[in-house]
Coordinates of C-alpha atoms in Angstrom, one line a residue:
X228 CA 137.1 137.7 184.1
X229 CA 140.6 137.3 182.0
X230 CA 142.4 140.3 181.9
X231 CA 142.6 141.3 178.0
X232 CA 145.8 142.5 176.3
X233 CA 145.2 144.4 172.6
X234 CA 147.4 145.5 170.0
X235 CA 146.0 146.7 166.5
X236 CA 144.6 145.2 164.0
X237 CA 143.3 142.6 166.3
X238 CA 140.4 141.1 168.3
X239 CA 141.5 139.5 171.7
X240 CA 138.9 137.1 173.1
X241 CA 139.3 135.6 176.6
X242 CA 137.9 132.5 177.7
X243 CA 137.8 129.4 180.2
X244 CA 138.8 126.1 178.6
X245 CA 136.2 123.3 179.6
X246 CA 137.6 120.3 177.7
X247 CA 137.2 122.1 174.4
X248 CA 139.2 120.1 172.2
X249 CA 138.0 121.4 168.8
X250 CA 139.9 124.6 168.2
X251 CA 139.0 124.4 164.3
X252 CA 135.3 124.6 165.0
X253 CA 135.8 127.3 167.4
X254 CA 137.9 129.5 164.5
X255 CA 134.8 128.7 162.3
X256 CA 133.0 130.5 165.4
X257 CA 135.1 133.2 165.4
X258 CA 135.6 133.5 161.6
X259 CA 131.6 134.0 161.7
X260 CA 131.7 136.8 164.5
X261 CA 134.6 138.6 163.2
X262 CA 134.5 138.6 159.8
X263 CA 133.1 142.6 159.5
X264 CA 135.9 143.7 160.5
X265 CA 137.4 143.4 157.5
X266 CA 134.7 145.9 156.0
X267 CA 135.2 149.0 157.7
X268 CA 135.7 150.9 154.7
X269 CA 137.5 150.9 151.2
X270 CA 141.3 150.0 152.0
X271 CA 144.4 149.1 149.9
X272 CA 145.4 146.0 151.4
X273 CA 144.0 142.6 150.3
X274 CA 141.2 141.2 152.5
X275 CA 140.3 138.1 150.7
X276 CA 141.8 135.2 148.8
X277 CA 140.2 135.0 145.9
X278 CA 140.0 131.5 144.0
X279 CA 138.8 130.9 140.2
X280 CA 136.3 128.1 140.2
X281 CA 137.2 126.3 137.2
X282 CA 137.5 122.7 135.7
X283 CA 140.4 123.5 133.3
X284 CA 142.9 126.5 133.4
X285 CA 141.5 127.3 130.0
X286 CA 137.8 127.1 130.3
X287 CA 135.7 130.1 129.3
X288 CA 132.8 130.4 131.8
X289 CA 131.9 129.1 135.0
X290 CA 128.8 129.7 137.3
X291 CA 128.1 128.7 141.1
X292 CA 124.8 127.8 142.0
X293 CA 125.1 127.2 145.5
X294 CA 127.5 128.2 148.5
X295 CA 126.9 126.3 151.6
X296 CA 128.2 127.4 155.2
X297 CA 131.1 124.8 155.2
X298 CA 132.8 126.5 152.3
X299 CA 131.7 124.1 149.6
X300 CA 130.2 125.7 146.5
X301 CA 128.5 123.3 143.4
X302 CA 127.7 124.7 140.1
X303 CA 128.9 124.1 136.6
X304 CA 132.1 125.1 134.4
X305 CA 133.5 124.7 130.9
X306 CA 135.7 121.3 130.2
X307 CA 137.8 123.2 127.4
X308 CA 138.2 126.7 126.2
X309 CA 134.9 127.1 124.7
X310 CA 131.3 126.7 126.0
X311 CA 130.1 123.7 124.1
X312 CA 130.9 121.6 127.1
X313 CA 130.1 121.9 130.6
X314 CA 130.1 119.6 133.8
X315 CA 128.8 120.0 137.2
X316 CA 131.5 120.5 139.8
X317 CA 131.7 120.4 143.8
X318 CA 134.4 122.6 144.9
X319 CA 135.5 121.3 148.2
X320 CA 138.8 121.0 150.9
X321 CA 140.3 123.4 148.2
X322 CA 139.8 121.1 145.1
X323 CA 137.5 121.2 142.4
X324 CA 135.4 117.9 141.6
X325 CA 134.6 117.4 138.3
X326 CA 131.1 115.1 138.6
X327 CA 130.7 113.9 135.4
X328 CA 127.9 113.2 133.0
X329 CA 126.0 110.0 132.2
X330 CA 127.8 110.3 128.9
X331 CA 126.2 112.8 127.2
X332 CA 128.2 116.3 126.2
X333 CA 127.0 119.8 126.2
X334 CA 125.2 121.3 129.1
X335 CA 125.5 119.4 132.5
X336 CA 125.5 121.7 136.2
X337 CA 124.6 121.2 139.6
X338 CA 121.7 123.1 141.1
X339 CA 121.7 122.0 144.8
X340 CA 124.1 121.5 147.6
X341 CA 123.8 121.0 151.1
X342 CA 125.9 121.2 154.1
X343 CA 127.0 117.6 154.0
X344 CA 128.4 117.8 150.5
X345 CA 125.6 116.3 148.5
X346 CA 125.0 117.7 145.5
X347 CA 122.2 117.5 142.9
X348 CA 121.5 118.8 139.2
X349 CA 121.1 117.4 135.9
X350 CA 123.2 115.6 133.3
X351 CA 122.8 114.0 129.8
X352 CA 122.9 110.8 128.5
X353 CA 124.2 110.0 125.2
X354 CA 120.9 110.5 123.6
X355 CA 120.8 114.0 125.1
X356 CA 118.1 113.1 127.5
X357 CA 118.3 114.9 130.6
X358 CA 118.2 113.0 133.9
X359 CA 118.2 114.6 137.6
X360 CA 121.4 113.2 139.4
X361 CA 122.4 113.2 143.1
X362 CA 126.0 112.9 143.9
X363 CA 127.3 112.0 147.3
X364 CA 130.8 110.6 146.6
X365 CA 131.6 108.3 143.5
X366 CA 129.4 108.7 140.4
X367 CA 126.0 110.2 139.8
X368 CA 122.9 108.2 140.9
X369 CA 120.3 108.6 138.2
X370 CA 117.0 110.0 140.5
X371 CA 114.1 109.0 138.1
X372 CA 112.7 106.5 136.3
X373 CA 113.8 105.3 132.6
X374 CA 112.7 107.5 129.5
X375 CA 112.1 110.6 132.0
X376 CA 113.6 113.6 131.3
X377 CA 114.3 115.2 134.7
X378 CA 116.0 118.1 136.5
X379 CA 116.5 118.2 140.2
X380 CA 117.2 121.8 141.6
X381 CA 117.6 121.6 145.5
X382 CA 118.2 119.2 148.4
X383 CA 118.0 119.4 152.0
X384 CA 120.3 118.5 154.8
X385 CA 117.9 115.4 155.6
X386 CA 118.8 114.4 151.9
X387 CA 115.3 115.4 150.6
X388 CA 115.5 116.5 146.9
X389 CA 112.8 118.5 145.2
X390 CA 112.8 119.3 141.0
X391 CA 110.5 118.5 138.3
X392 CA 110.2 115.3 135.6
X393 CA 108.3 114.5 132.7
X394 CA 105.9 112.0 133.5
X395 CA 104.0 109.3 131.6
X396 CA 101.3 111.9 130.6
X397 CA 103.9 113.9 129.4
X398 CA 103.2 116.6 131.7
X399 CA 105.9 118.4 133.5
X400 CA 105.4 117.6 137.6
X401 CA 107.7 118.5 140.4
X402 CA 108.7 115.9 142.4
X403 CA 110.3 115.3 146.3
X404 CA 112.8 112.5 146.7
X405 CA 113.2 111.0 150.3
X406 CA 114.5 107.9 151.5
X407 CA 114.8 106.4 148.0
X408 CA 111.2 107.2 146.8
X409 CA 110.5 109.7 144.3
X410 CA 106.9 111.1 144.5
X411 CA 105.1 113.3 142.0
X412 CA 103.8 116.5 143.6
X413 CA 101.9 117.7 140.5
X414 CA 98.3 118.2 140.3
X415 CA 96.3 114.6 140.5
X416 CA 94.2 115.7 137.4
X417 CA 97.3 116.8 135.2
X418 CA 95.8 120.2 134.5
X419 CA 98.9 122.3 135.3
X420 CA 102.5 122.1 134.8
X421 CA 104.6 122.3 138.0
X422 CA 108.0 122.4 139.1
X423 CA 109.7 122.8 142.4
X424 CA 112.6 125.0 143.2
X425 CA 113.7 124.7 147.0
X426 CA 113.0 122.5 149.9
X427 CA 113.9 123.7 153.1
X428 CA 115.0 122.0 156.9
X429 CA 111.6 121.3 157.9
X430 CA 110.7 119.7 154.1
X431 CA 108.6 123.0 153.0
X432 CA 109.1 123.2 149.3
X433 CA 108.2 126.6 146.9
X434 CA 107.8 126.3 143.1
X435 CA 106.2 127.7 140.4
X436 CA 103.3 126.6 138.0
X437 CA 101.2 127.4 135.1
X438 CA 97.8 125.8 133.8
X439 CA 98.1 123.9 130.2
X440 CA 94.8 125.8 129.0
X441 CA 96.7 129.2 129.7
X442 CA 100.1 128.5 129.6
X443 CA 101.9 131.9 129.2
X444 CA 102.4 132.8 133.2
X445 CA 103.6 131.3 135.7
X446 CA 102.8 131.8 139.7
X447 CA 104.2 130.4 142.7
X448 CA 103.2 127.9 145.0
X449 CA 104.2 126.4 148.4
X450 CA 104.0 122.8 149.8
X451 CA 104.0 121.4 153.1
X452 CA 102.3 118.2 154.5
X453 CA 100.8 117.2 151.3
X454 CA 99.0 120.7 150.9
X455 CA 99.6 123.1 148.1
X456 CA 98.9 126.7 148.8
X457 CA 98.8 129.3 145.3
X458 CA 100.7 132.4 146.4
X459 CA 98.7 134.2 143.6
X460 CA 95.9 133.4 141.4
X461 CA 96.5 131.7 138.3
X462 CA 97.2 133.9 135.6
X463 CA 98.4 133.7 131.6
X464 CA 101.0 136.5 132.1
X465 CA 103.3 138.9 134.0
X466 CA 103.0 136.6 136.8
X467 CA 104.9 136.0 140.1
X468 CA 109.1 135.7 140.0
X469 CA 109.8 133.6 143.3
X470 CA 113.5 133.9 144.6
X471 CA 114.4 132.7 148.0
X472 CA 112.9 130.8 151.1
X473 CA 114.3 130.4 154.2
X474 CA 113.8 127.7 157.2
X475 CA 110.8 129.3 159.0
X476 CA 108.7 128.9 155.6
X477 CA 109.2 132.4 154.4
X478 CA 109.3 133.4 150.5
X479 CA 110.1 136.2 148.7
X480 CA 110.2 137.7 145.1
X481 CA 108.4 140.0 142.8
X482 CA 104.7 140.0 141.3
X483 CA 103.1 142.1 139.3
X484 CA 102.5 143.6 135.8
X485 CA 104.9 145.8 133.5
X486 CA 106.3 147.1 137.3
X487 CA 106.4 144.6 139.9
X488 CA 106.1 145.0 143.5
X489 CA 108.4 142.7 146.2
X490 CA 106.7 140.5 148.0
X491 CA 107.0 138.3 151.6
X492 CA 104.5 135.1 151.9
X493 CA 104.7 133.1 154.8
X494 CA 104.0 130.1 153.6
X495 CA 102.7 128.8 156.9
X496 CA 99.9 131.4 157.5
X497 CA 99.3 132.3 154.2
X498 CA 99.9 135.7 154.6
X499 CA 101.1 138.1 151.8
X500 CA 103.3 141.3 152.4
X501 CA 103.4 144.1 149.6
X502 CA 107.3 144.9 150.7
X503 CA 107.0 148.0 149.0
X504 CA 103.9 149.5 150.8
X505 CA 105.4 150.7 153.7
X506 CA 108.8 152.0 151.7
X507 CA 109.7 154.9 151.0
X508 CA 109.2 154.4 147.1
X509 CA 105.7 152.6 147.1
X510 CA 103.9 151.5 144.1
X511 CA 106.5 152.0 141.4
X512 CA 108.1 148.2 141.3
X513 CA 110.7 146.4 142.4
X514 CA 111.9 142.6 143.7
X515 CA 113.2 140.8 146.8
X516 CA 116.3 138.7 146.1
X517 CA 116.8 137.0 149.0
X518 CA 116.1 136.6 152.8
X519 CA 117.8 135.1 155.9
X520 CA 116.3 132.5 159.0
X521 CA 116.0 136.2 160.8
X522 CA 113.2 137.2 158.3
X523 CA 115.6 140.0 156.7
X524 CA 114.8 140.7 153.1
X525 CA 116.9 142.2 150.4
X526 CA 115.8 143.2 147.3
X527 CA 115.5 146.9 145.3
X528 CA 112.7 149.5 144.5
X529 CA 112.3 151.3 141.9
X530 CA 112.7 155.2 142.5
X531 CA 109.5 157.4 141.4
X532 CA 110.8 159.5 138.6
X533 CA 113.9 157.9 137.4
X534 CA 113.1 154.1 137.7
X535 CA 116.4 153.8 139.1
X536 CA 116.9 150.5 141.5
X537 CA 117.6 151.7 145.0
X538 CA 118.6 148.3 147.0
X539 CA 117.0 147.6 150.6
X540 CA 117.2 145.7 153.5
X541 CA 113.5 145.0 155.2
X542 CA 113.5 143.9 158.7
X543 CA 109.9 143.6 159.4
X544 CA 107.1 146.1 159.9
X545 CA 107.8 149.4 158.1
X546 CA 111.7 149.1 159.5
X547 CA 114.0 149.8 156.0
X548 CA 117.5 150.2 155.4
X549 CA 118.3 152.1 152.1
X550 CA 121.9 151.3 150.2
X551 CA 124.1 153.9 148.9
X552 CA 126.1 152.8 146.6
X553 CA 129.5 153.5 147.0
X554 CA 130.3 155.9 144.0
X555 CA 127.5 157.5 142.2
X556 CA 126.9 156.4 138.4
X557 CA 127.7 159.0 135.7
X558 CA 124.2 160.0 135.7
X559 CA 124.1 160.5 139.1
X560 CA 121.9 157.5 140.5
X561 CA 122.2 155.4 143.1
X562 CA 121.7 152.0 141.5
X563 CA 122.2 149.0 143.5
X564 CA 120.8 145.6 143.4
X565 CA 121.6 143.6 146.8
X566 CA 121.7 139.9 145.5
X567 CA 122.1 137.7 149.0
X568 CA 122.3 138.0 152.8
X569 CA 123.6 135.7 155.2
X570 CA 122.7 135.4 159.0
X571 CA 124.5 138.0 160.3
X572 CA 122.6 140.3 158.1
X573 CA 126.0 141.1 155.7
X574 CA 125.0 141.4 152.4
X575 CA 126.5 141.2 148.8
X576 CA 125.3 142.2 144.8
X577 CA 126.1 144.6 142.6
X578 CA 126.0 148.7 142.1
X579 CA 126.8 150.7 139.1
X580 CA 130.2 152.3 139.7
X581 CA 131.3 156.3 138.5
X582 CA 132.8 154.4 135.4
X583 CA 129.3 153.5 134.6
X584 CA 130.3 149.6 134.6
X585 CA 128.7 147.3 137.6
X586 CA 130.8 146.4 140.7
X587 CA 130.3 143.6 143.2
X588 CA 129.6 144.8 146.8
X589 CA 129.6 143.9 150.5
X590 CA 127.5 146.0 152.8
X591 CA 128.1 145.2 156.8
X592 CA 127.6 147.8 159.6
X593 CA 126.0 150.3 157.6
X594 CA 128.9 150.6 155.0
X595 CA 128.8 149.5 151.3
X596 CA 132.5 148.6 149.8
X597 CA 133.3 147.9 146.1
X598 CA 134.8 144.3 146.4
X599 CA 137.3 145.0 143.8
X600 CA 139.5 147.0 146.5
X601 CA 139.6 144.4 148.4
X602 CA 141.4 141.9 146.5
X603 CA 145.0 141.6 145.3
X604 CA 145.2 144.2 142.0
X605 CA 147.5 141.6 140.5
X606 CA 143.9 139.2 139.8
X607 CA 143.8 141.4 136.5
X608 CA 140.1 141.1 136.7
X609 CA 136.7 143.4 137.7
X610 CA 134.4 141.4 139.7
X611 CA 131.1 143.0 138.6
X612 CA 128.6 141.2 141.4
X613 CA 128.7 139.2 144.3
X614 CA 125.7 136.9 144.3
X615 CA 126.3 134.5 147.0
X616 CA 127.5 135.0 150.7
X617 CA 127.4 132.2 153.8
X618 CA 127.3 132.7 157.5
X619 CA 131.0 132.7 157.5
X620 CA 131.5 135.7 155.5
X621 CA 132.7 133.7 152.3
X622 CA 131.5 135.4 149.0
X623 CA 131.1 133.8 145.3
X624 CA 131.5 136.9 142.7
X625 CA 131.3 137.0 139.3
X626 CA 133.8 138.6 136.7
X627 CA 132.9 140.7 133.8
X628 CA 133.7 138.0 131.7
X629 CA 131.3 135.5 133.4
X630 CA 133.7 133.5 135.9
X631 CA 133.0 133.0 139.5
X632 CA 135.6 132.8 142.2
X633 CA 135.4 131.8 146.1
X634 CA 136.3 134.9 148.0
X635 CA 137.8 133.8 151.6
X636 CA 138.5 136.3 153.9
X637 CA 142.4 136.8 154.9
X638 CA 142.1 136.3 159.3
X639 CA 144.6 134.3 161.3
X640 CA 143.5 132.7 164.9
X641 CA 146.5 132.2 167.6
X642 CA 146.0 130.5 170.9
X643 CA 148.4 131.3 174.0
X644 CA 148.2 130.5 177.6
X645 CA 150.5 130.3 180.7
X646 CA 152.0 127.3 182.2
X647 CA 151.1 123.4 180.6
X648 CA 147.3 121.9 180.0
X649 CA 146.6 118.6 181.0
X650 CA 144.2 116.2 179.3
X651 CA 140.7 116.9 181.1
X652 CA 141.9 119.9 182.8
X653 CA 139.0 122.3 184.0
X654 CA 139.0 126.1 184.0
X655 CA 142.1 126.5 182.6
X656 CA 142.5 130.5 181.2
X657 CA 143.6 131.2 177.7
X658 CA 143.7 133.5 175.2
X659 CA 142.3 133.3 171.3
X660 CA 143.4 136.6 169.2
X661 CA 141.7 136.7 165.9
X662 CA 143.6 138.9 163.4
X663 CA 142.7 140.5 160.2
X664 CA 144.7 141.7 157.3
X665 CA 144.4 145.1 158.2

């Protein structure tokens, strides 16, 4: 055991050097382990560096669709001072990359991003037909046949892409693009519209469908190894709203009539769980917004009398954690909506503040903190939502003016040791010190 010396505001970790040559990778691991230090409570000190994700300085809006675990982000942003023309972007290595279009103007955007930096989305041609694209560096690759309007929604780390296209029969069918081949996933009798929204590491897919004869309502489906499973019976209105899936084939969202309930569906066993049933707020409605690979679910439930939204973390069985807003709204409500959760169980979302406005928040180790108290006040913006958090604790927060920022924790890592190291040396003692801004 190495001796450990500690100073205020730091975490000291001792170790044995065993030909560990990638200290940058180790620093990333330590970032993941120590980011909770930044969220011990409200503070006047700057805990995050905020980077606006805009293609041009005079752009009006931007939106992030995905934040990966490498700190890359993809979405759309204005190319000028109005919102009439938007391009897909990739943020990587501190730079915004304009991915361009197929020649058309107006709305274009990126919807999916994997941990290899590959991006998918939709872009317009000059005739305003929209086609799904794949970006791997260089120009956009059109994934769909000519004269087939299409949209790509997600890509996994194996490079499999899912989305929707208009087929030869004029029907909207889900597709998977894998190994250079595009395959339709729609019903062979063309009886329903389908769209694929997400694909996990195992190639499992979730999407939505509706019947051509009763197109008013959408219901969720799960696809694995060539088999479709409907999460709910086909319906005509007030059907399911599916939000997210993890790498274990677990899917979450909301379903029901005027007051939906949050659900957890296990695609591998077809087991459906009403997440409100065992909660403190059964039968009054709500939705589940996100799930991590540990099976922890976040969302909100409606409080019985007032219909206020109470945020929750569900960890299985009857295990619920209810989130208390950092400042009650003027009407006394504890209104908060968790949106995202990472592998460490850290949560981002929005809550009503005492000023009656939405405030983005982060939640960790039992404490909810207004994200606006953790960034420099010289930014002059109000973050009203945290929509993404990755497994290293990086956040994407949205301003009241609908501009997305990447928020990076302020940490420093130093390494010290006595004497000299030689190449290939075994069992050499060293100390790493991870320090936060406080």
